[in-house]
Coordinates of C-alpha atoms in Angstrom, one line a residue:
X1 CA -90.6 -71.9 -12.8
X2 CA -88.4 -69.6 -14.9
X3 CA -84.7 -70.2 -14.6
X4 CA -82.7 -67.3 -13.1
X5 CA -80.5 -65.4 -15.6
X6 CA -76.9 -66.4 -15.7
X7 CA -73.7 -64.4 -16.1
X8 CA -73.2 -66.1 -19.5
X9 CA -76.6 -64.7 -20.5
X10 CA -75.4 -61.3 -19.5
X11 CA -72.2 -61.4 -21.5
X12 CA -74.1 -62.6 -24.6
X13 CA -76.7 -59.9 -24.5
X14 CA -74.7 -57.0 -23.2
X15 CA -71.5 -57.2 -25.4
X16 CA -73.2 -55.8 -28.5
X17 CA -74.0 -52.6 -26.5
X18 CA -70.4 -51.8 -25.7
X19 CA -69.9 -49.1 -28.4
X20 CA -73.1 -47.2 -27.6
X21 CA -72.2 -47.3 -23.9
X22 CA -68.7 -46.0 -24.7
X23 CA -70.3 -43.1 -26.7
X24 CA -72.5 -42.3 -23.7
X25 CA -69.6 -42.3 -21.2
X26 CA -67.6 -40.2 -23.7
X27 CA -70.4 -37.6 -23.9
X28 CA -70.3 -37.4 -20.1
X29 CA -66.5 -37.4 -19.6
X30 CA -65.0 -35.8 -22.7
X31 CA -62.2 -38.4 -22.7
X32 CA -62.1 -41.5 -24.7
X33 CA -59.6 -43.0 -22.2
X34 CA -61.9 -42.3 -19.2
X35 CA -64.9 -43.6 -21.2
X36 CA -63.1 -46.9 -21.9
X37 CA -62.3 -47.3 -18.2
X38 CA -65.8 -46.5 -17.1
X39 CA -67.4 -48.8 -19.6
X40 CA -65.3 -51.6 -18.2
X41 CA -66.4 -50.6 -14.7
X42 CA -70.0 -50.5 -15.9
X43 CA -69.8 -54.1 -17.2
X44 CA -68.1 -55.3 -14.1
X45 CA -70.8 -53.8 -11.8
X46 CA -73.6 -55.1 -14.1
X47 CA -72.0 -58.6 -14.2
X48 CA -71.8 -58.8 -10.4
X49 CA -75.4 -57.6 -10.1
X50 CA -77.0 -59.6 -12.9
X51 CA -78.4 -62.3 -10.7
X52 CA -80.7 -59.7 -9.2
X53 CA -81.7 -58.2 -12.5
X54 CA -85.5 -58.6 -12.6
X55 CA -86.2 -57.4 -16.0
X56 CA -88.5 -54.5 -15.0
X57 CA -86.7 -52.4 -17.6
X58 CA -84.7 -53.5 -20.7
X59 CA -81.1 -54.7 -20.3
X60 CA -80.1 -51.6 -22.3
X61 CA -81.8 -49.2 -20.0
X62 CA -80.4 -51.0 -16.9
X63 CA -76.9 -50.7 -18.3
X64 CA -77.3 -47.0 -19.2
X65 CA -78.4 -46.4 -15.6
X66 CA -75.3 -48.1 -14.2
X67 CA -73.1 -46.3 -16.7
X68 CA -74.6 -42.9 -15.8
X69 CA -74.2 -43.5 -12.1
X70 CA -70.6 -44.6 -12.7
X71 CA -69.8 -41.5 -14.7
X72 CA -71.5 -39.2 -12.1
X73 CA -69.4 -40.8 -9.4
X74 CA -66.2 -40.4 -11.4
X75 CA -67.0 -36.7 -12.1
X76 CA -67.2 -36.0 -8.4
X77 CA -63.4 -36.0 -8.3
X78 CA -62.6 -34.8 -11.8
X79 CA -62.7 -31.4 -13.4
X80 CA -64.2 -30.5 -16.7
X81 CA -62.2 -31.2 -19.9
X82 CA -61.9 -28.0 -21.9
X83 CA -60.3 -27.0 -25.2
X84 CA -58.1 -23.9 -25.1
X85 CA -60.9 -21.7 -26.3
X86 CA -62.8 -22.8 -23.2
X87 CA -60.3 -21.3 -20.8
X88 CA -61.6 -17.8 -21.3
X89 CA -58.5 -16.2 -22.7
X90 CA -58.5 -14.1 -25.9
X91 CA -56.9 -15.5 -29.1
X92 CA -53.1 -15.6 -29.2
X93 CA -50.7 -14.0 -31.6
X94 CA -49.2 -16.6 -33.9
X95 CA -45.6 -15.6 -33.0
X96 CA -46.1 -15.7 -29.3
X97 CA -44.3 -18.4 -27.3
X98 CA -46.2 -21.7 -26.9
X99 CA -47.4 -22.3 -23.4
X100 CA -47.9 -26.0 -22.5
X101 CA -50.1 -26.9 -19.5
X102 CA -50.1 -30.6 -18.7
X103 CA -52.1 -30.1 -15.5
X104 CA -55.3 -29.4 -17.4
X105 CA -57.3 -32.5 -18.2
X106 CA -57.9 -31.6 -21.8
X107 CA -60.8 -32.7 -24.0
X108 CA -60.0 -35.7 -26.2
X109 CA -61.3 -36.8 -29.6
X110 CA -63.0 -40.2 -30.1
X111 CA -62.7 -42.6 -33.1
X112 CA -66.0 -43.0 -34.9
X113 CA -65.5 -46.8 -34.9
X114 CA -65.3 -46.9 -31.1
X115 CA -68.3 -44.7 -30.5
X116 CA -70.7 -46.4 -32.9
X117 CA -70.5 -43.7 -35.7
X118 CA -68.9 -46.4 -37.9
X119 CA -71.7 -48.9 -37.2
X120 CA -73.7 -50.7 -39.9
X121 CA -77.0 -49.2 -38.8
X122 CA -77.5 -45.9 -40.7
X123 CA -79.8 -44.5 -38.0
X124 CA -77.2 -45.3 -35.3
X125 CA -74.5 -43.6 -37.4
X126 CA -76.4 -40.4 -37.7
X127 CA -77.4 -40.3 -34.0
X128 CA -73.9 -41.0 -32.9
X129 CA -72.2 -38.5 -35.2
X130 CA -74.6 -35.7 -34.2
X131 CA -74.1 -36.3 -30.5
X132 CA -70.3 -36.7 -30.4
X133 CA -69.3 -33.6 -32.5
X134 CA -66.2 -32.0 -30.9
X135 CA -67.9 -28.6 -30.4
X136 CA -70.9 -30.2 -28.7
X137 CA -68.7 -32.3 -26.4
X138 CA -66.7 -29.2 -25.5
X139 CA -70.0 -27.4 -24.8
X140 CA -71.3 -30.2 -22.6
X141 CA -68.2 -29.8 -20.4
X142 CA -69.4 -26.5 -19.3
X143 CA -72.5 -28.1 -17.7
X144 CA -72.5 -29.4 -14.1
X145 CA -72.4 -33.3 -14.2
X146 CA -76.0 -33.8 -13.3
X147 CA -77.2 -31.3 -15.9
X148 CA -75.0 -33.0 -18.5
X149 CA -76.5 -36.4 -17.6
X150 CA -80.1 -35.2 -17.8
X151 CA -79.4 -33.4 -21.2
X152 CA -77.8 -36.5 -22.7
X153 CA -80.4 -38.9 -21.5
X154 CA -83.3 -36.7 -22.6
X155 CA -82.0 -35.1 -25.8
X156 CA -79.7 -37.8 -27.2
X157 CA -81.2 -41.0 -25.9
X158 CA -84.8 -39.6 -25.8
X159 CA -85.6 -41.1 -22.5
X160 CA -88.8 -40.2 -20.7
X161 CA -88.5 -37.8 -17.8
X162 CA -89.5 -40.5 -15.3
X163 CA -86.7 -42.8 -16.6
X164 CA -84.1 -40.0 -16.3
X165 CA -85.3 -39.2 -12.8
X166 CA -84.7 -42.8 -11.7
X167 CA -81.3 -42.9 -13.4
X168 CA -80.0 -39.7 -11.8
X169 CA -81.8 -39.9 -8.4
X170 CA -84.1 -36.9 -8.6
X171 CA -87.8 -36.3 -9.0
X172 CA -89.5 -36.0 -12.4
X173 CA -90.2 -32.3 -11.8
X174 CA -86.5 -31.8 -11.0
X175 CA -85.5 -33.5 -14.3
X176 CA -87.6 -31.0 -16.2
X177 CA -86.1 -28.1 -14.3
X178 CA -82.6 -29.3 -14.8
X179 CA -83.2 -29.9 -18.5
X180 CA -84.5 -26.4 -18.9
X181 CA -81.4 -24.9 -17.3
X182 CA -79.0 -27.1 -19.3
X183 CA -80.7 -26.2 -22.6
X184 CA -80.6 -22.5 -21.7
X185 CA -76.8 -22.7 -21.1
X186 CA -76.3 -24.4 -24.4
X187 CA -78.7 -22.3 -26.5
X188 CA -75.9 -20.2 -28.0
X189 CA -73.7 -23.1 -28.7
X190 CA -73.1 -24.2 -32.3
X191 CA -73.8 -27.0 -33.1
X192 CA -76.8 -27.9 -31.1
X193 CA -78.2 -31.3 -30.4
X194 CA -80.6 -30.9 -33.2
X195 CA -78.2 -29.8 -36.0
X196 CA -78.0 -32.5 -38.7
X197 CA -74.6 -33.9 -39.7
X198 CA -74.4 -34.1 -43.5
X199 CA -72.0 -36.2 -45.5
X200 CA -69.1 -34.3 -46.9
X201 CA -69.8 -32.7 -50.2
X202 CA -67.7 -33.0 -53.3
X203 CA -66.4 -29.5 -52.7
X204 CA -65.5 -30.3 -49.1
X205 CA -63.6 -33.4 -50.2
X206 CA -61.7 -31.4 -52.8
X207 CA -60.9 -28.9 -50.0
X208 CA -59.5 -31.7 -47.9
X209 CA -57.3 -32.8 -50.8
X210 CA -55.9 -29.2 -51.1
X211 CA -55.4 -29.2 -47.3
X212 CA -53.3 -32.4 -47.5
X213 CA -51.3 -31.0 -50.4
X214 CA -50.6 -27.8 -48.6
X215 CA -49.1 -29.6 -45.7
X216 CA -47.3 -32.4 -47.5
X217 CA -45.8 -30.0 -50.1
X218 CA -45.0 -27.4 -47.4
X219 CA -47.1 -24.8 -49.3
X220 CA -48.2 -23.1 -46.1
X221 CA -49.3 -19.9 -47.9
X222 CA -52.1 -21.9 -49.6
X223 CA -53.7 -22.6 -46.2
X224 CA -55.0 -19.0 -46.2
X225 CA -57.5 -19.9 -48.9
X226 CA -58.8 -23.0 -47.1
X227 CA -60.2 -21.5 -43.9
X228 CA -63.2 -19.3 -43.2
X229 CA -62.4 -15.7 -42.1
X230 CA -63.2 -16.5 -38.4
X231 CA -61.6 -20.0 -38.4
X232 CA -60.1 -21.2 -35.1
X233 CA -57.1 -23.4 -34.6
X234 CA -56.4 -24.9 -31.1
X235 CA -54.0 -27.5 -30.0
X236 CA -54.0 -28.9 -26.4
X237 CA -51.9 -29.2 -24.3
X238 CA -50.9 -25.7 -25.5
X239 CA -53.2 -23.1 -23.9
X240 CA -53.2 -20.6 -26.8
X241 CA -55.8 -20.6 -29.6
X242 CA -55.5 -18.8 -33.0
X243 CA -58.2 -17.1 -35.1
X244 CA -58.2 -16.2 -38.8
X245 CA -56.6 -17.8 -41.9
X246 CA -53.4 -15.7 -41.8
X247 CA -52.8 -16.2 -38.1
X248 CA -53.2 -20.0 -38.6
X249 CA -50.9 -20.1 -41.6
X250 CA -48.3 -18.0 -39.7
X251 CA -48.6 -20.3 -36.7
X252 CA -47.9 -23.4 -38.8
X253 CA -45.0 -21.7 -40.5
X254 CA -43.4 -20.5 -37.3
X255 CA -44.2 -23.4 -34.9
X256 CA -44.5 -26.5 -37.0
X257 CA -41.2 -28.4 -37.1
X258 CA -41.6 -29.2 -40.8
X259 CA -39.3 -27.2 -43.1
X260 CA -39.8 -28.6 -46.6
X261 CA -42.0 -30.7 -48.8
X262 CA -42.1 -34.4 -47.6
X263 CA -41.5 -33.6 -44.0
X264 CA -45.1 -34.2 -43.1
X265 CA -47.4 -37.1 -44.1
X266 CA -51.2 -37.0 -43.4
X267 CA -53.3 -40.1 -42.9
X268 CA -57.1 -39.7 -43.0
X269 CA -59.1 -40.5 -39.8
X270 CA -62.7 -40.3 -38.7
X271 CA -63.2 -38.7 -35.3
X272 CA -66.3 -37.3 -33.6
X273 CA -68.3 -37.8 -36.7
X274 CA -65.9 -35.4 -38.5
X275 CA -63.0 -35.6 -41.0
X276 CA -59.5 -35.5 -39.7
X277 CA -55.9 -36.5 -40.2
X278 CA -53.1 -38.2 -38.3
X279 CA -49.9 -36.2 -38.9
X280 CA -46.5 -37.9 -39.1
X281 CA -43.3 -35.9 -39.0
X282 CA -40.0 -36.9 -40.7
X283 CA -37.3 -37.6 -38.0
X284 CA -34.0 -39.3 -38.9
X285 CA -35.4 -40.6 -42.1
X286 CA -38.6 -42.0 -40.6
X287 CA -42.1 -40.4 -40.4
X288 CA -43.1 -40.7 -36.8
X289 CA -46.4 -39.9 -35.1
X290 CA -46.8 -36.2 -34.4
X291 CA -50.4 -35.3 -33.7
X292 CA -54.1 -35.8 -34.6
X293 CA -56.3 -33.1 -36.1
X294 CA -60.1 -33.1 -36.2
X295 CA -61.7 -30.6 -38.6
X296 CA -65.0 -28.8 -38.9
X297 CA -66.4 -27.4 -42.1
X298 CA -68.7 -24.4 -42.5
X299 CA -69.8 -24.4 -46.1
X300 CA -66.9 -25.3 -48.3
X301 CA -64.2 -24.0 -45.9
X302 CA -62.6 -25.3 -42.7
X303 CA -63.9 -23.3 -39.7
X304 CA -62.2 -25.2 -36.9
X305 CA -59.2 -27.5 -36.3
X306 CA -58.5 -29.3 -33.1
X307 CA -54.9 -30.5 -33.1
X308 CA -54.2 -33.0 -30.4
X309 CA -50.6 -33.9 -29.3
X310 CA -51.4 -36.8 -26.9
X311 CA -49.6 -39.6 -28.6
X312 CA -51.7 -42.2 -26.8
X313 CA -54.5 -41.3 -29.1
X314 CA -52.6 -43.0 -32.0
X315 CA -53.0 -46.3 -30.2
X316 CA -56.7 -45.5 -29.6
X317 CA -57.2 -44.8 -33.3
X318 CA -55.3 -48.0 -34.2
X319 CA -52.6 -46.0 -35.9
X320 CA -48.9 -47.1 -36.2
X321 CA -46.0 -45.3 -34.6
X322 CA -44.3 -44.9 -37.9
X323 CA -45.3 -44.9 -41.5
X324 CA -44.0 -47.0 -44.4
X325 CA -42.3 -44.9 -47.1
X326 CA -45.4 -44.8 -49.4
X327 CA -48.1 -44.0 -46.8
X328 CA -49.9 -40.8 -47.4
X329 CA -53.4 -39.3 -47.5
X330 CA -52.9 -38.5 -51.2
X331 CA -52.0 -42.0 -52.3

């Protein structure tokens, strides 16, 4: 007679899947903090139910089903998480007053290391980076929760329609219909699920060096040459968004508290499979945490910057509150 599985068996087998489950919950929720909470809830539910796990599916599939159900339940009482561009308003003048809205549950970036994009398996890295890109996560937020779940399970995890049907509680025919509607809503979104994520080129890395130098040397005029003509800058919790290199440079000049070379320090980060920086601002002789930016390239120039001012994210990314005197992205 086969021994029943034990809770110790569950912990040993399930713990290595934590990062991929967090990525799954992040795609569903658009918040790294919500995702961490829901992964914890997923593991608690699974641990309690493990005695009844009969092995009709793999443990991974079983955990994803629980995680999906947990996310769908959570989304019943939570609104979508947009970026400012997703609010529907036109671009803002760089000199217009900043409008902060702390009532909106804004989209959040996720560290590559937490979501599996920093894993050792090259295939897992590529899959994770392609499916957690900031623009794609923002686009998924426009889908109703069940459409979002079906799209992620089918197009990211490559589940069969019958498996998805069981996970979300609908028929196989309904899964195919839901998937068709979800794909149709996202067809004009860039990037799509199928767009490859390529490593940064030498030219892009050189552009990042110029970007760091422009901020740290307070050479704001140089920013104009680093962005594409239709580049977008947005910075939740402020509702405005800004388009074009000159508008972005003017915004930084007018609204950034830095006034001279050395006021800002940039520390490189990896978020959503994309390059980025943690910004530290000089206050009373100490560089203190200020904001996180996630960057998108189109060709050799920057086409999008998401600047996030939720200081909790510094803890999530394992970043210090202040920098030692020598810390910098250029050193």
